[in-house]
Amino acid sequence: MITFTSFPSSPGGEYDAVRRHRETDNDMDVDFDDDDDFSSNRLRLTLPGDYLTSSQAFMRGHGTYVHEDQVVASVAGTVERVNKLITVRAIRTRYNPEVGDLVVGRITEVQPRRWKVDANSRQDAVLMLSSVNLPGGVQRRKLESDELQMRNFFEEGDLLVAEVQAFFSDGAMSLHTRSLKYGKLRNGQLVIIPPILVRRLKSHFITLPCGVDLILGLNGYIWVSRHIKASDQAGEEGFDAEAVYSNQNDDIDEPTRGAIARVTNIIHVLAAHFVPLTDTILLEAYEWSVEQEEANKGLFQEDVAEALVASLHSRS
Amino acid sequence: MISLSKAEKSYIQAGILGDPPHRSDGRDLHDFRTVALETGVAPLSNGSARLTIGRVLRGGGGTEVLAATKLEVEDMKAGGVDGGRIVCSVTCSPAAYPHLSSGALEDLQYDMTMIINQTLSHPSLHPSNLSIVKGQKSWLLNLDLVVLSDAGNVHDALFMAARAALWDTKVPRTRSIEYKAAAANRSAGGMEIDDASGLDTRQQPSMADFELHDFWDEGEPLEGREVWPVSVTLNLISPMHYLDASAQEEAATPLRLLLAFSFSPSGTALQGMRVLGVGELDAKTVKQGIEDGEKYAREIYTALNAKLKDEDVRRNQKASHRFARR
């Protein structure tokens, strides 16, 4: 029931390990001064403090600063160049929103005519009362009574899926849920992974054949839930406020619960090994873990997790 | 406590009450996440341990606790207690609770400190070798715990880390020395006084102090280190209970029963008990909880002891390895 393990020994963490000065490492090519380096499509990783290029010839962008006529990386990440602009995209960072992105967020505050939403960004996002679908039809005017019962739609802690609509002048994003695909989330659980691991896909609503729906928020919040048939979703005419803003879960049968837990664990394992998520990878990983007939909790063991990631690499 | 929507809460609760029960990460009700433990992590302390629960592989996440003990010489005249004393404190890193204000964080630290301190500094657990010079000097054992991140079940982690650090603690070997003023000084008038006289009631100016033995292994372990308690938190969703809740599960559980047991050859003792959360708990549940809790705590105790012995062996090997390479 309880097992103890040791911490993995980190290379370089041992004091008595032989350590070489970085300049004596000849196997690393850290010559960024060459202009040709940026024209090649090779992925380049930086550490904070790495010299990238001359500031005379290039402009510094996000994630860099200028020191002694050199552009220096200020974060660990990948170098990107647009014409003469050098930027470093950090590997571990908060979510950088773009208009049209699909995000999953959690309400943190109810304010006059707006909700504040935590979407893993630097600032809380804003969801205006005028950007949500209200009961009684899409074209309905907002009434004062709607303002007074905002908690009936969303209250603190509620999860929702929305789209980034616009930005305010201070950089906070404004969300909208004016589609039947968007709205309050139920019948499942949330998984949080680094936002960089969520790729932009054709559709972020994924249905796995094991009866599990996934919503991959670009902010790294992923909603794993029971599959809802498309025919069950109400049409534009029969907009049912009761169902859309309900807090009640449907009955979820036992195999579905097992599948949701398994998908959740797979996402955790893939995130720990820094594998970007796509629908095909998730599906392959799910099939692999079912094939192994491994008990679900086996995924927590390091060797099982390594085998899963290795099998994904061999297939792709 | 993190915020959770009503739908998430009811999803977790319905899963646990289901038949068969389902948890959000597929564990059984009485399974722990993987616990990683290492002792001797702080070179300047007398004993230390680092413990994580549920850390995913090399990645982050999980509950992480650091524990370290430091011995300090305390004089009886300066408020010390004969036989030594133990003072525990818990500090929470603000990074572990980013949503809490500093005031709320202090409250939380205070609550955790009280639970740990009241349980571990209880006289029934007091180690006998914290005295240096009887009636004069003793060791003050400071046990400091730091919560670096909280992903649920922080109390069990604190108790396990505290037990590991106390297990690891070495008390320096001392030899007490007593200085007495020479008899000649007192008989300044040249008068001969018989020192053996029982009628001599004058105060003998004497000083007691100690010196440290120089040994390579830094001292002896604390006396009675087997009996330091382990705790088990029963998360109660009536009529079920489950162990090692994740942060989300904790937020969906109204009541938690924290039990600290100490096991010794002479028997089992319940050293501490707390009810955390709001709600009511009937006596029958408590009774059943204590019975079940003892069973779980014994498993934790056995596993933890085995791990601590492994750690002792590992560190001895490492030390002799380094010694041989010199």
XYZ file of C-alpha atoms in Angstrom:
642
model
C 0.000 0.000 0.000
C 2.901 2.339 0.641
C 6.280 2.152 -1.036
C 9.348 4.264 -0.493
C 11.854 5.096 -3.193
C 14.994 7.160 -3.392
C 15.476 10.341 -5.297
C 17.057 9.877 -8.702
C 20.666 10.958 -8.447
C 21.125 14.060 -10.518
C 24.270 14.360 -12.609
C 26.443 17.149 -11.301
C 24.661 17.139 -7.979
C 27.377 15.036 -6.378
C 30.140 17.102 -4.939
C 32.765 14.494 -5.562
C 31.900 13.980 -9.208
C 34.528 15.174 -11.615
C 33.435 18.464 -13.021
C 34.890 20.140 -16.015
C 34.767 23.777 -16.795
C 32.376 24.457 -19.597
C 35.042 25.849 -21.865
C 36.876 22.558 -21.790
C 33.807 20.787 -23.153
C 34.580 20.465 -26.797
C 31.507 18.488 -27.644
C 29.307 21.520 -27.285
C 29.131 23.970 -30.102
C 28.010 27.240 -28.607
C 29.080 29.573 -31.345
C 26.122 31.808 -31.963
C 27.965 34.704 -33.471
C 27.786 33.179 -36.888
C 24.968 34.751 -38.878
C 24.423 31.541 -40.770
C 23.353 29.869 -37.556
C 20.066 31.687 -37.613
C 19.271 30.950 -41.212
C 19.523 27.218 -40.681
C 16.369 25.647 -39.323
C 18.144 23.846 -36.521
C 16.500 24.066 -33.116
C 18.729 25.985 -30.797
C 18.467 25.790 -27.016
C 19.735 28.512 -24.732
C 20.490 28.914 -21.095
C 20.061 32.230 -19.309
C 23.194 34.269 -19.964
C 24.119 32.656 -23.274
C 25.443 35.114 -25.833
C 23.322 34.855 -28.953
C 24.580 37.404 -31.438
C 25.737 40.965 -31.933
C 23.276 43.671 -31.034
C 24.560 45.786 -33.917
C 23.156 43.444 -36.528
C 20.080 42.142 -34.711
C 17.276 43.481 -32.552
C 16.535 42.052 -29.156
C 13.080 40.581 -28.598
C 11.338 38.858 -25.706
C 13.548 36.684 -23.525
C 16.733 38.558 -24.357
C 18.669 41.602 -23.221
C 21.695 43.504 -24.466
C 24.994 43.338 -22.650
C 28.260 44.667 -24.034
C 26.938 44.918 -27.594
C 25.709 41.345 -27.460
C 22.198 39.947 -27.390
C 21.989 37.671 -24.365
C 19.308 35.119 -23.549
C 17.516 35.773 -20.262
C 15.569 32.487 -20.166
C 16.100 28.841 -21.017
C 14.341 28.066 -24.242
C 14.512 27.989 -28.007
C 15.821 30.805 -30.175
C 13.488 32.166 -32.801
C 14.240 34.748 -35.422
C 11.950 36.887 -37.529
C 14.088 38.897 -39.937
C 16.361 40.866 -37.610
C 14.400 40.249 -34.434
C 15.799 37.615 -32.081
C 13.510 36.193 -29.438
C 13.856 33.301 -27.007
C 10.738 31.284 -26.294
C 10.995 29.996 -22.740
C 10.394 26.300 -22.101
C 8.672 26.785 -18.771
C 6.507 29.822 -18.843
C 3.014 31.032 -18.316
C 0.573 30.950 -21.172
C 0.926 33.658 -23.812
C -2.568 34.171 -25.181
C -3.401 34.829 -28.811
C -6.761 35.824 -30.235
C -8.767 32.758 -31.245
C -7.049 30.372 -28.815
C -9.184 27.857 -26.990
C -8.566 27.960 -23.251
C -9.893 26.214 -20.160
C -10.168 28.486 -17.157
C -11.412 28.678 -13.609
C -13.507 31.519 -12.220
C -11.679 33.316 -9.432
C -13.895 36.315 -8.830
C -17.335 37.647 -9.669
C -17.325 41.378 -10.351
C -19.906 43.833 -11.683
C -20.867 42.645 -15.171
C -17.740 40.473 -15.488
C -15.996 37.402 -14.172
C -12.305 37.097 -13.509
C -10.910 33.839 -14.860
C -7.639 32.124 -14.004
C -6.272 30.831 -17.303
C -2.624 30.212 -16.342
C -1.660 33.516 -17.911
C 0.235 36.373 -16.286
C -2.974 38.190 -15.497
C -6.434 36.887 -14.826
C -8.586 36.819 -17.925
C -11.907 38.651 -18.063
C -15.199 37.154 -19.132
C -17.787 39.894 -19.697
C -21.438 39.216 -18.982
C -22.076 40.366 -22.551
C -19.782 37.617 -23.907
C -21.733 34.649 -22.592
C -24.833 32.935 -23.854
C -27.763 33.691 -21.608
C -30.905 31.643 -21.207
C -33.701 32.603 -23.544
C -31.896 32.896 -26.822
C -28.691 34.282 -28.218
C -30.046 37.618 -29.375
C -31.525 38.561 -26.017
C -30.669 41.906 -24.467
C -28.823 41.865 -21.165
C -31.089 42.879 -18.340
C -30.392 44.242 -14.923
C -31.722 41.017 -13.452
C -28.950 39.133 -15.244
C -26.385 41.241 -13.450
C -27.958 40.362 -10.138
C -27.872 36.624 -10.718
C -24.443 36.231 -12.254
C -23.566 33.488 -9.770
C -26.323 31.371 -11.278
C -24.291 31.223 -14.464
C -20.737 31.000 -13.141
C -19.551 31.138 -9.565
C -16.123 31.031 -7.973
C -14.263 27.804 -8.687
C -16.301 26.877 -11.756
C -14.415 25.602 -14.766
C -15.264 26.749 -18.246
C -13.992 26.419 -21.773
C -13.812 29.641 -23.778
C -12.095 31.365 -26.655
C -9.792 34.360 -26.467
C -11.735 37.225 -27.997
C -9.547 40.287 -27.626
C -7.001 41.966 -25.404
C -7.382 44.885 -23.071
C -4.890 47.704 -23.107
C -3.050 46.228 -20.112
C -2.573 42.893 -21.898
C -5.261 40.938 -20.045
C -7.314 38.737 -22.307
C -11.019 38.934 -22.797
C -12.826 35.628 -23.273
C -16.131 34.695 -24.836
C -18.318 31.614 -24.621
C -20.782 32.518 -27.377
C -20.919 29.095 -28.907
C -22.587 25.930 -27.807
C -19.199 24.218 -27.747
C -18.106 26.551 -24.984
C -19.396 26.971 -21.476
C -19.310 25.338 -18.094
C -17.500 22.016 -17.660
C -18.732 18.966 -15.779
C -18.552 15.135 -15.769
C -14.793 14.966 -15.492
C -11.560 16.211 -14.069
C -8.843 18.726 -14.849
C -5.192 18.012 -15.656
C -2.606 20.788 -15.708
C 0.530 20.522 -17.851
C 3.057 23.079 -19.148
C 1.327 25.153 -21.866
C 4.191 24.614 -24.311
C 3.210 20.948 -24.583
C -0.189 21.717 -26.110
C 0.184 22.073 -29.866
C -2.218 24.050 -32.006
C -4.458 21.454 -33.602
C -7.275 21.485 -36.133
C -9.665 20.778 -33.304
C -9.020 20.958 -29.596
C -12.099 18.897 -28.811
C -10.902 15.314 -28.989
C -12.987 12.195 -28.565
C -11.148 9.007 -27.750
C -12.864 5.713 -28.632
C -12.791 4.659 -24.981
C -15.697 6.989 -24.284
C -13.620 9.919 -23.095
C -13.780 13.492 -24.341
C -10.770 15.744 -24.066
C -10.580 19.493 -24.289
C -6.994 20.598 -24.809
C -6.812 24.171 -23.614
C -3.858 25.991 -25.149
C -3.086 27.334 -21.682
C -2.107 23.857 -20.507
C -5.384 23.123 -18.734
C -6.870 19.915 -20.060
C -10.376 18.762 -19.327
C -10.919 15.004 -19.368
C -14.564 14.008 -19.246
C -17.215 11.497 -20.139
C -18.150 11.398 -23.818
C -21.277 13.354 -24.713
C -22.868 12.351 -27.981
C -23.161 15.149 -30.502
C -26.860 14.488 -30.824
C -27.302 15.092 -27.108
C -25.916 18.571 -27.404
C -28.800 20.932 -27.749
C -29.167 22.760 -31.058
C -29.104 26.492 -31.451
C -32.872 26.624 -31.097
C -33.251 24.446 -28.057
C -30.705 26.291 -25.962
C -31.230 24.869 -22.535
C -29.883 27.119 -19.829
C -30.545 24.526 -17.180
C -28.213 22.054 -18.871
C -25.533 24.553 -19.905
C -25.096 26.128 -16.485
C -25.785 22.976 -14.455
C -23.474 21.879 -11.647
C -24.879 18.354 -11.574
C -22.858 15.528 -13.024
C -24.532 12.830 -15.075
C -24.253 9.237 -13.963
C -20.836 8.020 -14.994
C -20.419 4.282 -15.274
C -17.500 2.403 -13.820
C -15.515 1.648 -17.046
C -15.723 5.306 -18.063
C -14.337 6.404 -14.714
C -11.486 3.965 -15.167
C -10.803 5.289 -18.657
C -10.830 8.910 -17.458
C -8.328 8.048 -14.722
C -6.139 6.196 -17.194
C -6.127 9.077 -19.687
C -5.301 11.473 -16.844
C -2.345 9.359 -15.787
C -1.098 9.079 -19.368
C -1.172 12.857 -19.725
C 0.814 13.207 -16.490
C 3.411 10.709 -17.707
C 3.744 12.338 -21.118
C 4.070 15.777 -19.535
C 6.774 14.510 -17.166
C 8.712 13.242 -20.193
C 8.019 16.437 -22.092
C 6.088 14.823 -24.929
C 3.810 17.290 -26.745
C 0.187 16.193 -26.797
C -1.732 15.439 -29.954
C -4.779 13.271 -30.497
C -2.780 10.516 -32.215
C -0.167 10.341 -29.472
C -2.841 10.146 -26.802
C -4.652 7.422 -28.651
C -1.492 5.367 -29.189
C -0.522 5.779 -25.552
C -3.962 4.684 -24.425
C -3.887 1.605 -26.649
C -0.405 0.749 -25.423
C -1.400 0.967 -21.771
C -4.485 -1.200 -22.350
C -2.414 -3.733 -24.327
C 0.010 -4.057 -21.471
C -2.907 -4.979 -19.243
C -1.010 -3.063 -16.676
C -3.008 -2.013 -13.690
C -3.743 1.658 -14.053
C -1.593 2.696 -11.132
C 1.376 0.939 -12.727
C 1.827 4.078 -14.798
C 3.277 5.731 -11.725
C 6.221 3.382 -11.804
C 9.182 4.800 -13.585
C 9.932 1.766 -15.736
C 6.364 1.479 -17.030
C 6.314 5.169 -17.839
C 9.662 4.950 -19.630
C 8.433 1.980 -21.646
C 5.337 3.914 -22.671
C 7.347 6.883 -23.884
C 9.844 4.618 -25.637
C 7.069 2.802 -27.495
C 5.665 6.141 -28.657
C 9.062 7.193 -29.962
C 9.500 3.938 -31.835
C 6.130 4.292 -33.559
C 6.566 7.853 -34.655
C -7.082 24.670 -0.061
C -7.406 25.019 -3.791
C -10.708 26.011 -5.306
C -12.769 23.387 -7.028
C -16.044 23.611 -8.879
C -19.149 21.865 -7.573
C -19.059 19.467 -10.508
C -15.452 18.451 -9.778
C -16.250 17.931 -6.102
C -19.212 15.732 -6.791
C -17.229 13.820 -9.418
C -14.560 12.960 -6.837
C -17.073 12.152 -4.102
C -19.226 9.983 -6.352
C -16.119 8.125 -7.477
C -15.114 7.292 -3.934
C -18.605 6.241 -2.918
C -19.047 4.167 -6.080
C -18.903 0.411 -6.239
C -16.101 -0.388 -6.831
C -14.614 2.893 -5.655
C -12.671 4.939 -8.188
C -10.151 7.641 -7.466
C -9.177 10.353 -9.857
C -5.751 8.836 -10.493
C -6.796 5.173 -10.440
C -5.343 4.312 -7.046
C -7.086 2.077 -4.565
C -8.623 3.784 -1.565
C -5.772 2.830 0.729
C -2.877 3.303 -1.677
C -0.245 5.944 -1.185
C 1.410 7.738 -4.032
C 5.100 7.026 -4.365
C 7.033 8.427 -1.427
C 10.651 9.367 -2.011
C 12.874 9.820 1.023
C 16.480 10.759 1.583
C 18.224 11.405 4.880
C 21.301 13.474 5.562
C 20.497 16.240 3.088
C 21.620 19.200 5.210
C 25.319 18.911 6.101
C 25.210 21.498 8.897
C 22.329 19.920 10.789
C 22.496 17.076 13.289
C 19.938 15.117 11.327
C 17.920 15.891 8.243
C 15.565 14.386 5.716
C 13.838 15.315 2.483
C 10.572 13.697 1.565
C 8.248 13.956 -1.406
C 4.871 12.327 -1.951
C 3.652 11.783 -5.481
C 6.405 13.490 -7.382
C 6.120 12.381 -11.002
C 9.447 10.924 -12.121
C 11.959 13.639 -12.823
C 9.166 16.145 -13.297
C 7.724 18.348 -10.627
C 4.548 18.221 -8.630
C 3.835 16.411 -5.436
C 4.177 17.365 -1.809
C 7.707 18.165 -0.712
C 8.904 18.579 2.870
C 12.357 19.209 4.316
C 13.122 18.437 7.949
C 16.276 19.153 9.917
C 17.295 19.018 13.566
C 19.872 21.177 15.269
C 21.143 20.652 18.784
C 21.916 23.622 20.911
C 23.458 23.736 24.383
C 21.139 25.226 26.929
C 21.964 26.325 30.445
C 19.519 25.591 33.258
C 20.002 29.106 34.588
C 19.010 30.555 31.236
C 15.647 28.841 31.161
C 16.655 25.344 30.147
C 14.949 22.207 31.334
C 16.822 19.405 33.029
C 17.078 16.501 30.625
C 16.743 18.619 27.522
C 13.740 19.622 25.512
C 12.413 19.450 21.988
C 10.977 22.380 20.081
C 9.407 21.882 16.660
C 8.434 24.478 14.131
C 6.889 24.286 10.683
C 7.433 26.896 8.003
C 5.469 26.975 4.780
C 7.050 28.375 1.687
C 4.809 31.017 0.101
C 5.406 29.213 -3.187
C 3.613 26.180 -1.767
C 0.459 28.206 -1.119
C 0.467 30.970 -3.744
C -3.236 31.666 -3.233
C -2.914 32.405 0.496
C -2.266 35.834 1.955
C 0.649 36.179 4.334
C -1.694 36.277 7.320
C -3.451 33.085 6.277
C -0.092 31.463 5.646
C 1.012 32.307 9.177
C -2.165 30.783 10.582
C -1.523 27.633 8.602
C 2.083 27.443 9.812
C 0.912 27.915 13.362
C -1.633 25.108 13.042
C 0.931 22.710 11.641
C 3.514 23.719 14.259
C 1.024 23.045 17.050
C 0.157 19.575 15.762
C 3.789 18.561 15.292
C 5.105 20.196 18.449
C 2.414 18.906 20.773
C 2.837 15.379 19.484
C 6.617 15.151 19.291
C 7.613 17.088 22.398
C 5.330 15.023 24.596
C 7.141 13.687 27.726
C 6.258 10.088 26.845
C 8.480 10.293 23.766
C 11.335 12.193 25.330
C 14.750 10.728 24.480
C 16.912 10.067 27.525
C 20.258 11.180 26.146
C 19.624 14.891 25.742
C 21.220 15.678 29.094
C 24.827 16.910 29.176
C 25.587 17.812 32.785
C 22.851 16.899 35.169
C 21.217 19.954 36.653
C 23.416 22.302 34.672
C 23.417 21.880 30.933
C 21.344 20.006 28.394
C 20.656 19.836 24.690
C 17.827 21.803 23.166
C 16.690 19.932 20.073
C 15.230 22.216 17.425
C 13.280 20.383 14.759
C 12.505 22.617 11.810
C 10.273 21.532 8.972
C 9.745 23.393 5.725
C 6.840 22.709 3.398
C 8.198 23.426 -0.068
C 5.119 22.394 -1.992
C 1.749 20.989 -1.053
C -0.094 18.589 -3.326
C -2.173 17.051 -0.585
C -1.562 14.982 2.540
C 0.951 17.418 3.974
C 0.438 16.233 7.563
C 1.513 12.662 6.894
C 4.483 13.998 4.964
C 5.451 16.237 7.886
C 5.295 13.389 10.376
C 7.248 11.015 8.149
C 9.909 13.647 7.452
C 10.110 14.512 11.161
C 10.525 10.866 12.036
C 13.252 10.440 9.426
C 15.139 13.520 10.621
C 14.906 12.464 14.267
C 16.009 8.961 13.320
C 18.988 10.495 11.564
C 19.890 12.805 14.467
C 23.246 12.166 16.132
C 23.860 13.559 19.595
C 27.535 14.503 20.048
C 29.360 12.456 22.690
C 30.238 14.573 25.673
C 32.236 14.136 28.812
C 31.359 16.329 31.723
C 34.064 18.102 33.651
C 33.659 19.742 36.997
C 35.919 22.498 38.132
C 36.237 23.158 41.840
C 38.062 25.989 43.412
C 41.143 24.672 45.168
C 40.714 24.255 48.896
C 43.837 26.316 49.543
C 42.231 29.396 48.078
C 39.446 29.326 50.541
C 41.651 28.859 53.579
C 43.340 32.121 52.938
C 44.037 32.823 56.575
C 46.340 29.839 56.781
C 43.831 27.992 58.876
C 43.580 24.324 58.099
C 40.052 23.219 57.371
C 39.094 19.642 57.087
C 37.449 19.329 53.670
C 35.681 16.175 54.650
C 33.744 17.854 57.386
C 30.058 17.285 57.048
C 29.389 20.491 58.885
C 30.936 22.594 56.213
C 27.899 24.345 54.722
C 29.744 27.060 52.874
C 29.079 27.113 49.199
C 31.715 25.406 47.217
C 32.417 27.459 44.141
C 32.249 24.903 41.380
C 31.741 25.015 37.635
C 30.426 22.294 35.446
C 31.185 22.112 31.787
C 31.707 19.475 29.167
C 34.048 18.635 26.382
C 33.358 16.925 23.100
C 34.851 13.610 22.141
C 36.339 13.643 18.720
C 34.759 10.764 16.822
C 34.387 10.237 13.121
C 30.724 9.319 13.269
C 29.588 12.502 15.001
C 27.856 10.865 17.923
C 25.129 8.533 19.043
C 21.611 8.329 17.704
C 18.808 9.637 19.870
C 17.728 7.189 22.527
C 14.453 5.457 21.703
C 14.337 6.495 18.088
C 12.044 3.575 17.295
C 9.104 5.160 19.053
C 8.829 8.440 17.113
C 5.255 8.449 15.845
C 3.951 8.090 12.320
C 0.673 9.672 11.359
C -2.063 8.598 9.057
C -4.779 10.905 7.758
C -8.131 9.285 7.136
C -10.103 11.313 4.628
C -13.727 10.772 5.495
C -16.502 10.778 2.960
C -19.064 8.997 5.052
C -19.239 5.992 5.182
C -15.946 5.504 3.313
C -12.486 6.671 4.168
C -9.356 6.819 2.032
C -5.692 7.654 2.467
C -3.207 10.047 0.916
C -5.599 12.497 -0.712
C -4.336 14.645 -3.547
C -4.941 18.389 -3.342
C -8.131 18.102 -5.395
C -9.398 15.223 -3.302
C -8.661 17.152 -0.121
C -10.744 20.048 -1.384
C -13.629 17.648 -2.037
C -13.422 15.975 1.380
C -15.307 17.648 4.199
C -13.592 15.927 7.130
C -10.193 14.478 7.829
C -9.122 12.506 10.878
C -5.434 12.739 11.669
C -4.036 10.008 13.913
C -0.450 9.720 15.150
C 0.617 6.324 16.440
C 3.851 5.296 18.031
C 4.896 1.676 17.988
C 7.269 0.180 20.510
C 7.942 -3.342 21.728
C 5.791 -2.626 24.770
C 2.773 -1.761 22.671
C 1.031 0.771 20.499
C 0.179 4.243 21.681
C -2.061 6.840 20.103
C 0.053 9.960 20.482
C -2.122 12.505 18.798
C -5.456 12.966 17.138
C -7.014 15.840 15.259
C -10.171 16.366 13.295
C -9.516 18.687 10.380
C -12.277 20.363 8.460
C -15.859 21.240 9.189
C -18.642 18.830 9.922
C -19.572 16.418 12.615
C -18.102 13.078 13.435
C -19.904 10.476 15.505
C -18.177 8.371 18.124
C -18.639 5.143 16.196
C -16.780 6.501 13.183
C -13.960 7.713 15.397
C -13.669 4.317 17.082
C -13.657 2.480 13.771
C -11.249 5.067 12.375
C -8.758 4.520 15.177
C -8.892 0.763 14.650
C -8.337 1.027 10.905
C -5.853 3.851 11.300
C -3.661 1.732 13.539
C -3.521 -0.928 10.843
C -2.479 1.569 8.159
C -0.033 3.322 10.467
C 1.658 0.012 11.211
C 2.188 -0.580 7.497
C 3.614 2.915 7.103
C 5.801 2.339 10.143
C 7.193 -0.934 8.812
C 7.879 0.459 5.352
C 9.423 3.647 6.726
C 11.691 1.749 9.110
C 12.940 -0.467 6.299
C 13.648 2.595 4.173
C 15.449 4.384 7.005
C 17.671 1.362 7.582
C 18.432 1.276 3.840
C 19.356 4.941 3.993
C 21.715 4.301 6.925
C 23.434 1.562 4.941
C 23.637 3.708 1.813
C 25.200 6.611 3.666
C 27.701 4.414 5.467
C 28.750 2.955 2.129
C 29.035 6.388 0.603
C 31.091 7.631 3.526
C 33.495 4.706 3.407
C 33.703 5.027 -0.377
C 34.736 8.652 -0.082
C 37.139 7.784 2.688
C 38.764 5.100 0.541
C 39.237 7.479 -2.372
C 41.188 9.942 -0.345
